[in-house]
Each structure stands twice: as C-alpha cells, then as structure tokens.
CSV table of C-alpha atoms in Angstrom, one decimal:
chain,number,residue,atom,x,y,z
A,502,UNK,CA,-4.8,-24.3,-31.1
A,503,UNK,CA,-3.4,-21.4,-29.5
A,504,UNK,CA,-4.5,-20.5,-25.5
A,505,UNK,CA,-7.3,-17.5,-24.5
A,506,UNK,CA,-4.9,-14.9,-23.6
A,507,UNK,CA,-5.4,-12.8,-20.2
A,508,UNK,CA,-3.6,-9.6,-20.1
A,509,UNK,CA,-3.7,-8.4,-16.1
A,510,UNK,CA,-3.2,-4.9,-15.8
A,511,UNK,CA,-1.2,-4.1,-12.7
A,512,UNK,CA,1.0,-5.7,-10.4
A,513,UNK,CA,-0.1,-5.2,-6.6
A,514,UNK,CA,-1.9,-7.3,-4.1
A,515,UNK,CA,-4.4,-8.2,-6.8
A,516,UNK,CA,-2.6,-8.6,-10.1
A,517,UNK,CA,0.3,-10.3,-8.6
A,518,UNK,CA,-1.8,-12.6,-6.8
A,519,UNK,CA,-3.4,-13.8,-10.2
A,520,UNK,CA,-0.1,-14.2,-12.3
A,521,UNK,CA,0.8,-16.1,-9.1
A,522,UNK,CA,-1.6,-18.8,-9.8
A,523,UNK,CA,-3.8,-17.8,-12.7
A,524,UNK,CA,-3.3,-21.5,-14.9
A,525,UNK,CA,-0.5,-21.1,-17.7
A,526,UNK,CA,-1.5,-24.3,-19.2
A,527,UNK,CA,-4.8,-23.1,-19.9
A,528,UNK,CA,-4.3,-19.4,-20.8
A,529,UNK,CA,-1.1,-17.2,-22.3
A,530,UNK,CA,-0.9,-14.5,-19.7
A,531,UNK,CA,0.4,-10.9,-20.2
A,532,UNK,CA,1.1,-8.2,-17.1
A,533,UNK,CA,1.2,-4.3,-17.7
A,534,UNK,CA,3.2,-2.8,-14.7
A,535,UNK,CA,5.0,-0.1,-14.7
A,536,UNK,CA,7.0,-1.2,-11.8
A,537,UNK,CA,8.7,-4.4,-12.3
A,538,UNK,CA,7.9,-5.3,-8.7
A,539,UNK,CA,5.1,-6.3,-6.4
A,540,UNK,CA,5.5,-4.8,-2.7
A,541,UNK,CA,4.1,-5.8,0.2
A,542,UNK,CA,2.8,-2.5,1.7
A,543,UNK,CA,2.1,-4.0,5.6
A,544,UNK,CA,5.9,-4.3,5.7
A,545,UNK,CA,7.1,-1.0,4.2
A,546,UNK,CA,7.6,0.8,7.5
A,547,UNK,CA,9.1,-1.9,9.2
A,548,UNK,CA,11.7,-1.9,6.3
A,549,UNK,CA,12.3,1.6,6.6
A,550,UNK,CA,12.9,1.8,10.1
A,551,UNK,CA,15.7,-1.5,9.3
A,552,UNK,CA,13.7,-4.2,10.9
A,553,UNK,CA,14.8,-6.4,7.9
A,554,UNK,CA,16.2,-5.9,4.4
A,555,UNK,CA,14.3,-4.2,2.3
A,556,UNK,CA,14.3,-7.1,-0.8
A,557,UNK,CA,11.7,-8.8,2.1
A,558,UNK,CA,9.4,-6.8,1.5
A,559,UNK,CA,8.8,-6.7,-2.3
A,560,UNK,CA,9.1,-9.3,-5.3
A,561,UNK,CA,9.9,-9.2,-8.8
A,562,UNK,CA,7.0,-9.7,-10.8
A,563,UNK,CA,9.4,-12.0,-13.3
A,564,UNK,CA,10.5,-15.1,-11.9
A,565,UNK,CA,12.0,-18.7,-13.6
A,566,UNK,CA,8.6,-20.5,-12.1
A,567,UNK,CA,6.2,-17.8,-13.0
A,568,UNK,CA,5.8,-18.3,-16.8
A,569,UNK,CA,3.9,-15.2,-17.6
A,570,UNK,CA,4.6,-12.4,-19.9
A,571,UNK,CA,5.8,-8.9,-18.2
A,572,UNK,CA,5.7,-5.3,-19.9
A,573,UNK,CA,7.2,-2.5,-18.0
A,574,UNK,CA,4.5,0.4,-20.0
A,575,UNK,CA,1.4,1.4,-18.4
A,576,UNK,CA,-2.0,1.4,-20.2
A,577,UNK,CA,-3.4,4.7,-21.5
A,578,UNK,CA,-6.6,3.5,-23.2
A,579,UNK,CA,-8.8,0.3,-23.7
A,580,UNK,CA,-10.7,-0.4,-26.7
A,581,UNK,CA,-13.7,-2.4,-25.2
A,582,UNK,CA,-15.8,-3.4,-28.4
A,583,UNK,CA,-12.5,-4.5,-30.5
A,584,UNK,CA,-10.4,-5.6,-27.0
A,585,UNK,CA,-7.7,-3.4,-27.2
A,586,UNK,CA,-5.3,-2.1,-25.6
A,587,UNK,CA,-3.6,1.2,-26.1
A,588,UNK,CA,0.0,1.4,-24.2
A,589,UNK,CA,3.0,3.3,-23.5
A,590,UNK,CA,6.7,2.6,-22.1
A,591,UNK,CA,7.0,3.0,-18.5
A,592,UNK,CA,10.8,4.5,-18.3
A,593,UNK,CA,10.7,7.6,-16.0
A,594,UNK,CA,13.4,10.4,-17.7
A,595,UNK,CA,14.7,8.0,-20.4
A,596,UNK,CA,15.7,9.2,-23.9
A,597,UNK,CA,16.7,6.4,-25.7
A,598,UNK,CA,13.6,6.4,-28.8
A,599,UNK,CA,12.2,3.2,-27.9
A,600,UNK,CA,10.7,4.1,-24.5
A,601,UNK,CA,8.4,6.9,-26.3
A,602,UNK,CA,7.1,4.4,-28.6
A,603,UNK,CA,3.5,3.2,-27.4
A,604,UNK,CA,2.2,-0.2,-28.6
A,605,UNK,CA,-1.2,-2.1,-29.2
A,606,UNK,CA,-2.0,-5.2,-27.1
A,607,UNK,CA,-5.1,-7.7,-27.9
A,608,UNK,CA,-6.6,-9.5,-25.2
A,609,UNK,CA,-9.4,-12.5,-24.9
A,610,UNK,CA,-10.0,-11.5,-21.3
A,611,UNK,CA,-8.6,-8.8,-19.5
A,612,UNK,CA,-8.3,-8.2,-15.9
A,613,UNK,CA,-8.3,-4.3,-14.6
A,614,UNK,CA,-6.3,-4.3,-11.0
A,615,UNK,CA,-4.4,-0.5,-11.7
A,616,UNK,CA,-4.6,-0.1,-8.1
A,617,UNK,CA,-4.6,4.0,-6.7
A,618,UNK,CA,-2.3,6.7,-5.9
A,619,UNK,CA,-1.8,8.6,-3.1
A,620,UNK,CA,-4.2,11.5,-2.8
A,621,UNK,CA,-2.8,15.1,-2.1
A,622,UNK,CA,-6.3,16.8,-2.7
A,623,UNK,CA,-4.9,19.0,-4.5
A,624,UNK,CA,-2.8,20.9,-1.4
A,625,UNK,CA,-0.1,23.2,-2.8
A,626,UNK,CA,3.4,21.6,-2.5
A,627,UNK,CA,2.9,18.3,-1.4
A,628,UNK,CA,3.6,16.0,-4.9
A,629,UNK,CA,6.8,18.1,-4.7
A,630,UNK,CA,8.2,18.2,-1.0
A,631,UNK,CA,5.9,14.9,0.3
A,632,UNK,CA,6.7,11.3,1.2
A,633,UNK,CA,4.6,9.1,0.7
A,634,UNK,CA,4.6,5.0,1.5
A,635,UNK,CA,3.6,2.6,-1.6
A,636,UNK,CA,6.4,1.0,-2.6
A,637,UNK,CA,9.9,0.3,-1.7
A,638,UNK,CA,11.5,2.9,-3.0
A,639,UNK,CA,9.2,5.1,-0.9
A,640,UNK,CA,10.8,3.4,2.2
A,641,UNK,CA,14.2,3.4,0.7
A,642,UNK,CA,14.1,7.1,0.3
A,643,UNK,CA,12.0,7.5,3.8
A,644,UNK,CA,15.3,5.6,6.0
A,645,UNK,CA,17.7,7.3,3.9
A,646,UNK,CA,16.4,10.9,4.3
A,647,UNK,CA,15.9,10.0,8.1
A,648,UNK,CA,19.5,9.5,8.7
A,649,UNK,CA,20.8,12.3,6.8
A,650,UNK,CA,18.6,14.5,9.0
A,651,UNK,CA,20.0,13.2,11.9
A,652,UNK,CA,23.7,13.6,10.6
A,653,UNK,CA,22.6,17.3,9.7
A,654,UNK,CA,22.1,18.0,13.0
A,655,UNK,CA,24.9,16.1,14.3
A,656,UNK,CA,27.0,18.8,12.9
A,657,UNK,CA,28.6,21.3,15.2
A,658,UNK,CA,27.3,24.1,13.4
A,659,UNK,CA,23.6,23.4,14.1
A,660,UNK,CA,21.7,25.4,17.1
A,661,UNK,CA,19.1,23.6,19.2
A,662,UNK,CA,16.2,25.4,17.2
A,663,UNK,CA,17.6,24.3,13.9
A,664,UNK,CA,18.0,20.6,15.3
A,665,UNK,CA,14.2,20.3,16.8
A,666,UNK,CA,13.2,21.7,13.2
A,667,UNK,CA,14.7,19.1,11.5
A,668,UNK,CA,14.2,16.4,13.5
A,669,UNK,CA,10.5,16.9,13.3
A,670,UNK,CA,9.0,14.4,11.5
A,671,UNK,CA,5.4,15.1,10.1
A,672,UNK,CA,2.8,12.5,9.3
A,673,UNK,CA,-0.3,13.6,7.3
A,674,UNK,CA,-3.1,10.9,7.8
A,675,UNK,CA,-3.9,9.5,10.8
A,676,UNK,CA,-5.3,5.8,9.6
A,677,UNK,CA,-3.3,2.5,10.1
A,678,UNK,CA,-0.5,3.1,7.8
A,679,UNK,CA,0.4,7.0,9.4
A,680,UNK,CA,-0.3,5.1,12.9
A,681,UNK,CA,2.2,2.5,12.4
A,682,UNK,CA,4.6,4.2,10.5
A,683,UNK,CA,4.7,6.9,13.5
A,684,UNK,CA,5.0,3.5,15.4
A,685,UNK,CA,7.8,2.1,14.0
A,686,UNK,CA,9.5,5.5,13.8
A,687,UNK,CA,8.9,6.3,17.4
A,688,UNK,CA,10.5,2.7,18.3
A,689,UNK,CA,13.5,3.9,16.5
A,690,UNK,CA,14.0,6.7,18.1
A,691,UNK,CA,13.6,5.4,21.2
A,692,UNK,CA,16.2,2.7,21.0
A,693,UNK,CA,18.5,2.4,18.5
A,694,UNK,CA,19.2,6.3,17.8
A,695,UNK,CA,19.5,6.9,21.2
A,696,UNK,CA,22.6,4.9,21.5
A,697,UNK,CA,24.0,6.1,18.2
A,698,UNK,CA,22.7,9.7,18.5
A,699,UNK,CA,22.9,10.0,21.8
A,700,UNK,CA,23.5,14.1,21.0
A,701,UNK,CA,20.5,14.5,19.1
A,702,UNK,CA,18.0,12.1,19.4
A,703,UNK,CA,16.1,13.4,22.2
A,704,UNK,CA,15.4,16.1,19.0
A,705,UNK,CA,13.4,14.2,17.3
A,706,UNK,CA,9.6,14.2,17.8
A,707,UNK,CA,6.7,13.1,16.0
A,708,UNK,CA,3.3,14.7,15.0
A,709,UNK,CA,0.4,13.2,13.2
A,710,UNK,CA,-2.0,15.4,11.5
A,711,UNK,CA,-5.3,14.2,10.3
A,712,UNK,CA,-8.7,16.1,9.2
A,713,UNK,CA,-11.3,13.7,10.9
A,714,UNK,CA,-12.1,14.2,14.9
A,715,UNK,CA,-10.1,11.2,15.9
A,716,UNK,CA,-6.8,8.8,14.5
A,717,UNK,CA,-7.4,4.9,13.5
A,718,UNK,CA,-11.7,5.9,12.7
A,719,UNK,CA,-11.9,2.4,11.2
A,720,UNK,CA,-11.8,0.8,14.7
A,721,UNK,CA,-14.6,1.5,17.5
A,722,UNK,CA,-14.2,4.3,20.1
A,723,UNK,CA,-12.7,2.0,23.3
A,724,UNK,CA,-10.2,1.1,20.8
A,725,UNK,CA,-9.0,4.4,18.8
A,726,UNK,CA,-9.3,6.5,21.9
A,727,UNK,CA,-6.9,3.7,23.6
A,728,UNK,CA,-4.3,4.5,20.7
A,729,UNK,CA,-4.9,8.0,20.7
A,730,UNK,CA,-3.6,8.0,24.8
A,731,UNK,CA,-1.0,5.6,24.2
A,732,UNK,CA,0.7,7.9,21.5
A,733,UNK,CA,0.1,10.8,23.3
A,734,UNK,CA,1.9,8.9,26.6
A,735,UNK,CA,5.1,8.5,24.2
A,736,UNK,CA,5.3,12.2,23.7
A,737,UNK,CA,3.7,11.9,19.9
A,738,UNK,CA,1.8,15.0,18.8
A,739,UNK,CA,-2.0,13.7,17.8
A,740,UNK,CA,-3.3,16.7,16.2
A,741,UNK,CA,-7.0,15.6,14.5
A,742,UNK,CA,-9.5,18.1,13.3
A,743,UNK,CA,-6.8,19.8,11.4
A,744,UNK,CA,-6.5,20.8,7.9
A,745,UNK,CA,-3.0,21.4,6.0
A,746,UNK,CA,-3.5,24.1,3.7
A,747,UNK,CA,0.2,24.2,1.6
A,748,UNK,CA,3.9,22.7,1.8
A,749,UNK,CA,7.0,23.8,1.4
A,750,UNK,CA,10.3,22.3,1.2
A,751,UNK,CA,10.6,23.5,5.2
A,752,UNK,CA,7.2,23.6,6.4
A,753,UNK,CA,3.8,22.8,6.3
A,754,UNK,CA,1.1,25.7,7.1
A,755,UNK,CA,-1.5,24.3,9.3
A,756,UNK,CA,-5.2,26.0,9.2
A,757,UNK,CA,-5.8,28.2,12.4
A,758,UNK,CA,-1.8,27.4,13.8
A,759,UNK,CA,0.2,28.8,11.0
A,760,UNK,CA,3.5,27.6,9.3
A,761,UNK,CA,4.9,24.4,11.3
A,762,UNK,CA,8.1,23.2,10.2
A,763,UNK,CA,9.1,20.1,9.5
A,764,UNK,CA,12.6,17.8,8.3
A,765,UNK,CA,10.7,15.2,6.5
A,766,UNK,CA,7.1,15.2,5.7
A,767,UNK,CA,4.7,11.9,5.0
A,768,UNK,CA,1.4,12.1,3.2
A,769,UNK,CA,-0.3,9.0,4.0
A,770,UNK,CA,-4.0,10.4,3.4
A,771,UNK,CA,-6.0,7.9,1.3
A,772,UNK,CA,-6.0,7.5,-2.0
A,773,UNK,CA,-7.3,8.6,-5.5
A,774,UNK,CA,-8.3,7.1,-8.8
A,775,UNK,CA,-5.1,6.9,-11.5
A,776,UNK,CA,-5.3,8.2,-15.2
A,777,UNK,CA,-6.5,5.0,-16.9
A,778,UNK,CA,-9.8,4.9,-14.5
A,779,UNK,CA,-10.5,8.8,-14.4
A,780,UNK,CA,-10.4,8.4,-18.4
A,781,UNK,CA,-12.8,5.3,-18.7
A,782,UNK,CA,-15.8,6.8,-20.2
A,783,UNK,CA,-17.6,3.4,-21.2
A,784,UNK,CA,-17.7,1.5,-18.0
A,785,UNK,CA,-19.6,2.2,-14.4
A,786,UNK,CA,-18.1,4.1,-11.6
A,787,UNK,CA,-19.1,5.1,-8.7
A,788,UNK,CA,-20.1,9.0,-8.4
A,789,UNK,CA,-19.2,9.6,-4.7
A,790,UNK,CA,-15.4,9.4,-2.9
A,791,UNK,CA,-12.8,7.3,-4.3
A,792,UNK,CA,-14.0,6.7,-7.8
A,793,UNK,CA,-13.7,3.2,-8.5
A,794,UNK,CA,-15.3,1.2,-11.2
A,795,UNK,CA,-17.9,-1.1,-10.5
A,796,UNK,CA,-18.8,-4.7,-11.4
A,797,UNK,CA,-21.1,-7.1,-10.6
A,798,UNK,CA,-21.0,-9.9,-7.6
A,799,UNK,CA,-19.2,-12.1,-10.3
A,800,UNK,CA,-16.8,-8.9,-10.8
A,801,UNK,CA,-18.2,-8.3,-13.9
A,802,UNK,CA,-17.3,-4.9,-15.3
A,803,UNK,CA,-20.7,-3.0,-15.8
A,804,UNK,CA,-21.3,-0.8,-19.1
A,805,UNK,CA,-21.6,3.0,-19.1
A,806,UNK,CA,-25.3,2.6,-18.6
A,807,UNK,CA,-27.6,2.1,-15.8
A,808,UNK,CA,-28.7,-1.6,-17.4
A,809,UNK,CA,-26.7,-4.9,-16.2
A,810,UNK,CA,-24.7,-5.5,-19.3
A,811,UNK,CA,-21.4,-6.2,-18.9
A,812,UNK,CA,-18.5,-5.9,-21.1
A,813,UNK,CA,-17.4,-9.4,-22.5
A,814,UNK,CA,-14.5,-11.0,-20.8
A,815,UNK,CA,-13.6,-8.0,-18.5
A,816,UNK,CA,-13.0,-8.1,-14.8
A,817,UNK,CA,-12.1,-5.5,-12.2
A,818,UNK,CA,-10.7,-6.0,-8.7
A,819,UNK,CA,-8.3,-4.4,-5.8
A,820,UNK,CA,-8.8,-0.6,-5.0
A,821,UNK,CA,-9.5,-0.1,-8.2
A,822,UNK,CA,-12.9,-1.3,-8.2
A,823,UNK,CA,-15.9,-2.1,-6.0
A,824,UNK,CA,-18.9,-4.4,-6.1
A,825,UNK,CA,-21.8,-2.0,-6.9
A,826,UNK,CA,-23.9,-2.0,-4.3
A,827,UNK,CA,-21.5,-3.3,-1.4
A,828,UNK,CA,-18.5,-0.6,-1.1
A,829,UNK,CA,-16.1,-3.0,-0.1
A,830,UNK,CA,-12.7,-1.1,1.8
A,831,UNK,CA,-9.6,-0.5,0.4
A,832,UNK,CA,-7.8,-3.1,1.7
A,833,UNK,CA,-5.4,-6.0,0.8
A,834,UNK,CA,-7.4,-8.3,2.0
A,835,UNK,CA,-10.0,-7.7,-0.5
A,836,UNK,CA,-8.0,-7.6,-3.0
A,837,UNK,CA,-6.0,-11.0,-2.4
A,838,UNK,CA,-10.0,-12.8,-1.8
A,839,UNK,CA,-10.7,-11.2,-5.1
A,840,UNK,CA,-8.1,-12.3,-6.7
A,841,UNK,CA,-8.4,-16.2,-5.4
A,842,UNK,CA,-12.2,-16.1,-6.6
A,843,UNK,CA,-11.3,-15.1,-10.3
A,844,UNK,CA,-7.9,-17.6,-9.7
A,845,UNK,CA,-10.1,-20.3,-9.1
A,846,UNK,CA,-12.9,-19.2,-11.6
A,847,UNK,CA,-10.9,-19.2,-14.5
A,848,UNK,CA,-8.7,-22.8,-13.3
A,849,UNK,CA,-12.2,-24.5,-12.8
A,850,UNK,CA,-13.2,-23.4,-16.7
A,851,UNK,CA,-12.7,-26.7,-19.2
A,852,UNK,CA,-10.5,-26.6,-21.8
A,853,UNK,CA,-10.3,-22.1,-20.9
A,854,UNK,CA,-14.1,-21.9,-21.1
A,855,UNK,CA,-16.5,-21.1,-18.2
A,856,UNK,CA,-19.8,-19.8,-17.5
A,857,UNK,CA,-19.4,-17.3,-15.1
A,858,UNK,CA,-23.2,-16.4,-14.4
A,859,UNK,CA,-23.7,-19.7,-13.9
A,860,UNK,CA,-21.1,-19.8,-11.2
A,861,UNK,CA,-20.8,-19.0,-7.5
A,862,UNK,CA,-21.0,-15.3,-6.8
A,863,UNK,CA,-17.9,-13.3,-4.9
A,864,UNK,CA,-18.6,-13.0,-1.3
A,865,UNK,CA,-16.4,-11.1,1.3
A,866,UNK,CA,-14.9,-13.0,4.3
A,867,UNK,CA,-14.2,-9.9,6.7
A,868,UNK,CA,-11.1,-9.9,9.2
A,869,UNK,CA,-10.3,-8.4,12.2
A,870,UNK,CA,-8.6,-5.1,12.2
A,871,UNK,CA,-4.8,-5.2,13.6
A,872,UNK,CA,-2.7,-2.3,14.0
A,873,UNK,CA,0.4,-1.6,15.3
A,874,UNK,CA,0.9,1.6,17.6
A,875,UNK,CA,4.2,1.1,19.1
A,876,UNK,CA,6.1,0.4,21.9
A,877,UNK,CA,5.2,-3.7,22.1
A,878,UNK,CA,1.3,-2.7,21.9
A,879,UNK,CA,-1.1,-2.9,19.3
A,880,UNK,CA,-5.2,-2.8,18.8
A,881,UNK,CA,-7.4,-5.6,17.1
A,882,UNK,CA,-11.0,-4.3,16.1
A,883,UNK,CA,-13.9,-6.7,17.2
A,884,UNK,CA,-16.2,-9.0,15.6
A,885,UNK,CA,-19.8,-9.6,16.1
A,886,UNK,CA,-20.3,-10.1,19.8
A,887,UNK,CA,-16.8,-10.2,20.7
A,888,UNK,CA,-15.1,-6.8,22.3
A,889,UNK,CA,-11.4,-5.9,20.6
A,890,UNK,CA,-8.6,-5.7,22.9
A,891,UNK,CA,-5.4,-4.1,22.8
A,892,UNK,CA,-1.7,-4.9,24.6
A,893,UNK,CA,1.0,-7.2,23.4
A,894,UNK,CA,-1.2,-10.1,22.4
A,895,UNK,CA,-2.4,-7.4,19.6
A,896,UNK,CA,1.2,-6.6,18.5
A,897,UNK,CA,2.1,-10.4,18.1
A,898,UNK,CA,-1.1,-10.4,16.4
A,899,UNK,CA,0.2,-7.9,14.2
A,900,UNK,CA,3.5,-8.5,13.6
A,901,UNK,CA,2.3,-12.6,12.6
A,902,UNK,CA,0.1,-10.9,10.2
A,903,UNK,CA,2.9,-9.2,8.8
A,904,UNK,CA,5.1,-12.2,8.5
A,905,UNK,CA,2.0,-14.3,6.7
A,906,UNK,CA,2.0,-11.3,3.7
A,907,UNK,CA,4.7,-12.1,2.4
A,908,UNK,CA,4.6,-14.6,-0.7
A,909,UNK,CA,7.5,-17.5,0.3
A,910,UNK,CA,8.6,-19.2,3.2
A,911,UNK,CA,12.1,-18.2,2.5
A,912,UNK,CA,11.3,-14.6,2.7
A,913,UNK,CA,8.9,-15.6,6.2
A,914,UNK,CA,11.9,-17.4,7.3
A,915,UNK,CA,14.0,-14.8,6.6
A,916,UNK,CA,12.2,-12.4,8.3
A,917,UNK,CA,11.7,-14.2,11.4
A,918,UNK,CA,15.2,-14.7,11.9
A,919,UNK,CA,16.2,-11.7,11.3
A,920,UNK,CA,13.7,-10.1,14.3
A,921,UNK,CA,15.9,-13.3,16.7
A,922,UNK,CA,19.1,-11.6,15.8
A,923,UNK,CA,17.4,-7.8,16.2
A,924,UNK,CA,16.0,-8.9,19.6
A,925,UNK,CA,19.6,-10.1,20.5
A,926,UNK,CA,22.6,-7.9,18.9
A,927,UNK,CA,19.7,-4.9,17.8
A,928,UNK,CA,19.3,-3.6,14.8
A,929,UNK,CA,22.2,-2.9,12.2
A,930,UNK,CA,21.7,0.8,11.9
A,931,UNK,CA,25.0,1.3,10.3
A,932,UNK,CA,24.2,-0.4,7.3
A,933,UNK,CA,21.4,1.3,6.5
C-alpha cells in the first residue's frame, strides 16, 4: 500500500523544519525549492562581515539522513479541487531544453511555506543597484563588494571626496536586521579594517534610512531610543522619517535632502507576497499590509469565501501565512513553532490518518526580542511585568541565540570555536 504523499513547498525556516522531522515512514515527502539550500537568516551578517564561514550559516536541503524528495522548480499554480500542482524549473539563465520544461505534481496533503521577498515598493532602481540580505549568496556578494570598495579606494588615484563616496555604506530599513547588519559592519570597521586599511578606513561611515519616526519600532521606547543614542555615539548616521524616492548605480535621492551617494546600498525594508500567493484566487488572504494567506488555528487553509471551509488536506505556515484573526509577526520563530505543531500533528496520526479538528489547536509561545547593535551591546524587549535591558548581558543574549539557530551541533560547535580563535588571533580578513 503506497504512503500519503506531502509535497512542502519551500525550503526556509518553515519548510526545512518539516522535511527535518516530518515522519518518512508514514508519508513519501516531496520539496519544491528553488534554492537547493535552507539559510539561516540570524547569521547572515555575521557571515558577511567573516565572523565564520559562510557554509555555517546555511544547509543543503538534500542530505544522506533526510530521505525526502527535492525539486529545484518553483510552483506557478495549484489545482485545489483535483490537488495539483503546476511547476516549472528553477535554473536562473540556463539554456539547456530541460530547464524550460514545467511539470505536474499530485499531492495527498500539501503544505504552503513559499516564504516572501524583499519589498522595494516599487522605488525606481532598487531591484537593479540594491542589496538585499535573504540568503547566502546575498552575504557572499555583500563581503565581497565591501572589500572591493575598500581596494578601490586604496588606489592612489582616488581623491578624499571619491573615497568618503565610496565607502558610504547605505542601509534602507531601520528594523533588527538593518540594525545589526549596520552592527556588524560598524564592528568591522572599527577593528579589523583599521589595521588592514589603515589609509582608508577612517572613510567608511554608515547611514541608516528608515520611513517610520524611530529605528528597532518593535521594541518599547526606553529600549529603541537607547539604540538610537548608542549608534549615533559610534558616528552612524540614524536618519528616520525619511523616504527614498529612486536609486542609481551611485546614489540614492532622498526626499527633501536630494541625491546622497553611496558605494554599496542595502534594502532591508520588509517584505512582500511572491508570485504563487499574489496569484491564489481560491484561498483567503488578508486585505491589508503584507498579504498573506490565512488559515485557521489548526492552520487550515480557508476557501475564497467568507464561510469556514477549508480546502482538504492543505496547510499554510511561515511568512507566508497568518492565523486569521491573530496577525502573528514575521518572524522565525513563528515559523519554526508552526512547523513543530504540524511535525507533531501529522507523526501523532495512525497509520498517516488524523483528525485534525479534533486535535489541539496552534497556539503562539512569544519570546523576548534580542537585537544586536554593536560594539559588545545589545537590547532584549520585555515581557509582561518585567522591564528590557540592554548592555552586554543582551549581546551574549544575542549572540547564544544565534548559535542555537543553527540546525547541528557540529555547525554550533563550529561556530563557537571559531569566535575562541577570532577573539584570540582576529578575524581572517584575508581570506575573505
């Protein structure tokens, strides 16, 4: 008798998560990715700025004790009624015939966990000139454009104005990742290029632009107002109530200031719904912000209609998808405790069956808040009665944190010792 198959589309927090530990022996299991690896985002700018190899902080979705089914295509349609699945090759400027020949799945369940992508609203230039910080080759290309910059204006033939030009590196978003990417940057700067660069690293200066009144809004006055000082102390430009109106391959045009230019650009804004949920027609979404399609508390995927039907065997999770009614954040997190509720739904069902109404409903466990700002200090958000606080405590807080994210205690132990040798010999910065 062959097994229910579950086909999980997407491979991030969520989706990675489920073909970790989703039960083989009950269920053939099929992934749609088209990336062939799972990053862990909390560690991308710590990778860039060569705290540790970048392999640390992303794993391959294949592995010899992960018997699951992998397909590098991404999903262009779904076929609810007959549970189909409409696909296409994922291969990015390849010509060979195959790779433009799309494909039909089947599935018995099927889990939606597409994830975002970064949002540009719409501002002229960006998808073209930006950086942005999903994935490891986003870091990858983030380090190496950072040190070609600085070997630019190493050369004898660049003035003083032409150096502090392109050593000007702009962040667009002022949340946690533009706050502790500017964090790890500013660290950087600070230490390791000043010994190597000792000619042009005083250049290099940081500015973070963000529309809302204040940086970090997730986190209570005391605390974002604390970060706001402490960048400002370390010479970082906090511009907030700003709005950038276009890009170019030199400079970004800032409403009310003008053109501003720049030597490498990040657009770490928020995100936006991809192609597959902007084209579902027959499900629930919600109708204000990020759209996201919404389920039930069992993560049920609701029907087009305002009624509580469901469509049969389909789930939703990660940023993808919200709980109506409960507009859950954007967040790892969520997306891992997600994922372990449907992991341990579908392991508990006997013999691959369940009854999910009958079962325990999804609820939220909510963490503390940690970022990183830089310089040894760091900000944890409070909970219930308890006040936040901030200093080193917060960055060991942090950095733990970061550790814990990834998947293996090879790749934690790896990491850990690798920080021993930093703190002792510093970083290798010529092998980057």
């Amino acid at each position: 008798m062959s097994k229910p198959h579950i086909v999980i589309i997407g491979s991030g927090w969520a989706g990675f998560y489920l073909a970790e530990y989703l039960s083989t022996t009950l269920y053939d299991i099929t992934i749609i990715s088209p990336r062939r690896t799972s990053s862990f985002t909390p560690l991308l700018a710590s990778a860039a700025c060569g705290l540790f190899s970048f392999y640390l902080a992303e794993e391959p979705v294949r592995s010899k004790s992960r018997k699951c089914r992998f397909l590098k295509a991404n999903v262009t349609s779904i076929s609810f009624p007959s549970k189909t699945l409409h696909c296409a090759p994922a291969f990015d400027d390849d010509t060979d015939p195959i790779t433009n020949q799309p494909f039909t799945l089947s599935y018995d369940y099927l889990i939606l966990a597409p994830g975002c992508i970064p949002n540009t609203f719409n501002t002229p230039g960006v998808a073209e000139h930006a950086l942005f910080m999903k994935n490891v080759s986003d870091a990858m290309a983030t380090r190496k454009l950072l040190f070609d910059l600085l070997e630019k204006a190493s050369l004898p033939t660049c003035s003083p104005s032409r150096k502090s030009e392109l050593l000007h590196v702009a962040i667009v978003g002022g949340g946690p990742t533009g706050v502790e990417i500017t964090a790890e940057l500013d660290d950087l700067a600070n230490h390791e290029l000043r010994d190597l660069y000792p000619d042009v690293a005083p250049y290099l200066h940081i500015s973070i632009y963000d529309v809302a009144p204040n940086i970090l809004g997730a986190y209570d006055r005391k605390l974002h107002e604390y970060a706001n000082e402490r960048l400002v102390r370390r010479h970082v430009a906090v511009e907030t109530n700003t709005r950038i109106e276009m890009v170019d391959g030199e400079a970004l045009w800032v409403k009310g200031n003008g053109r501003v230019p720049y030597g490498m650009l990040m657009w770490v804004t928020g995100n936006k719904a991809t192609d597959l949920v902007m084209g579902m027609r027959d499900v629930r979404r919600s109708e204000q912000g990020l759209v996201r399609i919404l389920t039930d508390n069992h993560l049920r995927v609701f029907k087009e209609n305002d009624s509580e039907d469901v469509w049969d065997g389909v789930f939703a999770l990660g940023d993808a998808a919200d709980i109506d009614g409960q507009s859950l954040p954007t967040t790892a997190e969520v997306a891992v405790q997600k994922a372990k509720y449907l992991v341990q739904l579908f392991n508990s069902g006997s013999k691959a069956s369940f009854n999910v109404a009958a079962s325990m409903p999804f609820t939220y466990t909510e963490k503390q808040l940690v970022s990183y700002i830089g310089s040894r200090d760091g900000i944890i958000a409070g909970r219930g009665d308890r006040e936040g606080w901030t200093g080193r405590s917060a960055w060991l807080a942090w950095r733990s944190g970061s550790v814990m994210w990834t998947r293996s205690w090879r790749n934690r132990i790896v990491i850990l010792l690798t920080w021993v040798l930093n703190w002792i010999f510093g970083k290798e910065i010529a092998k980057m």
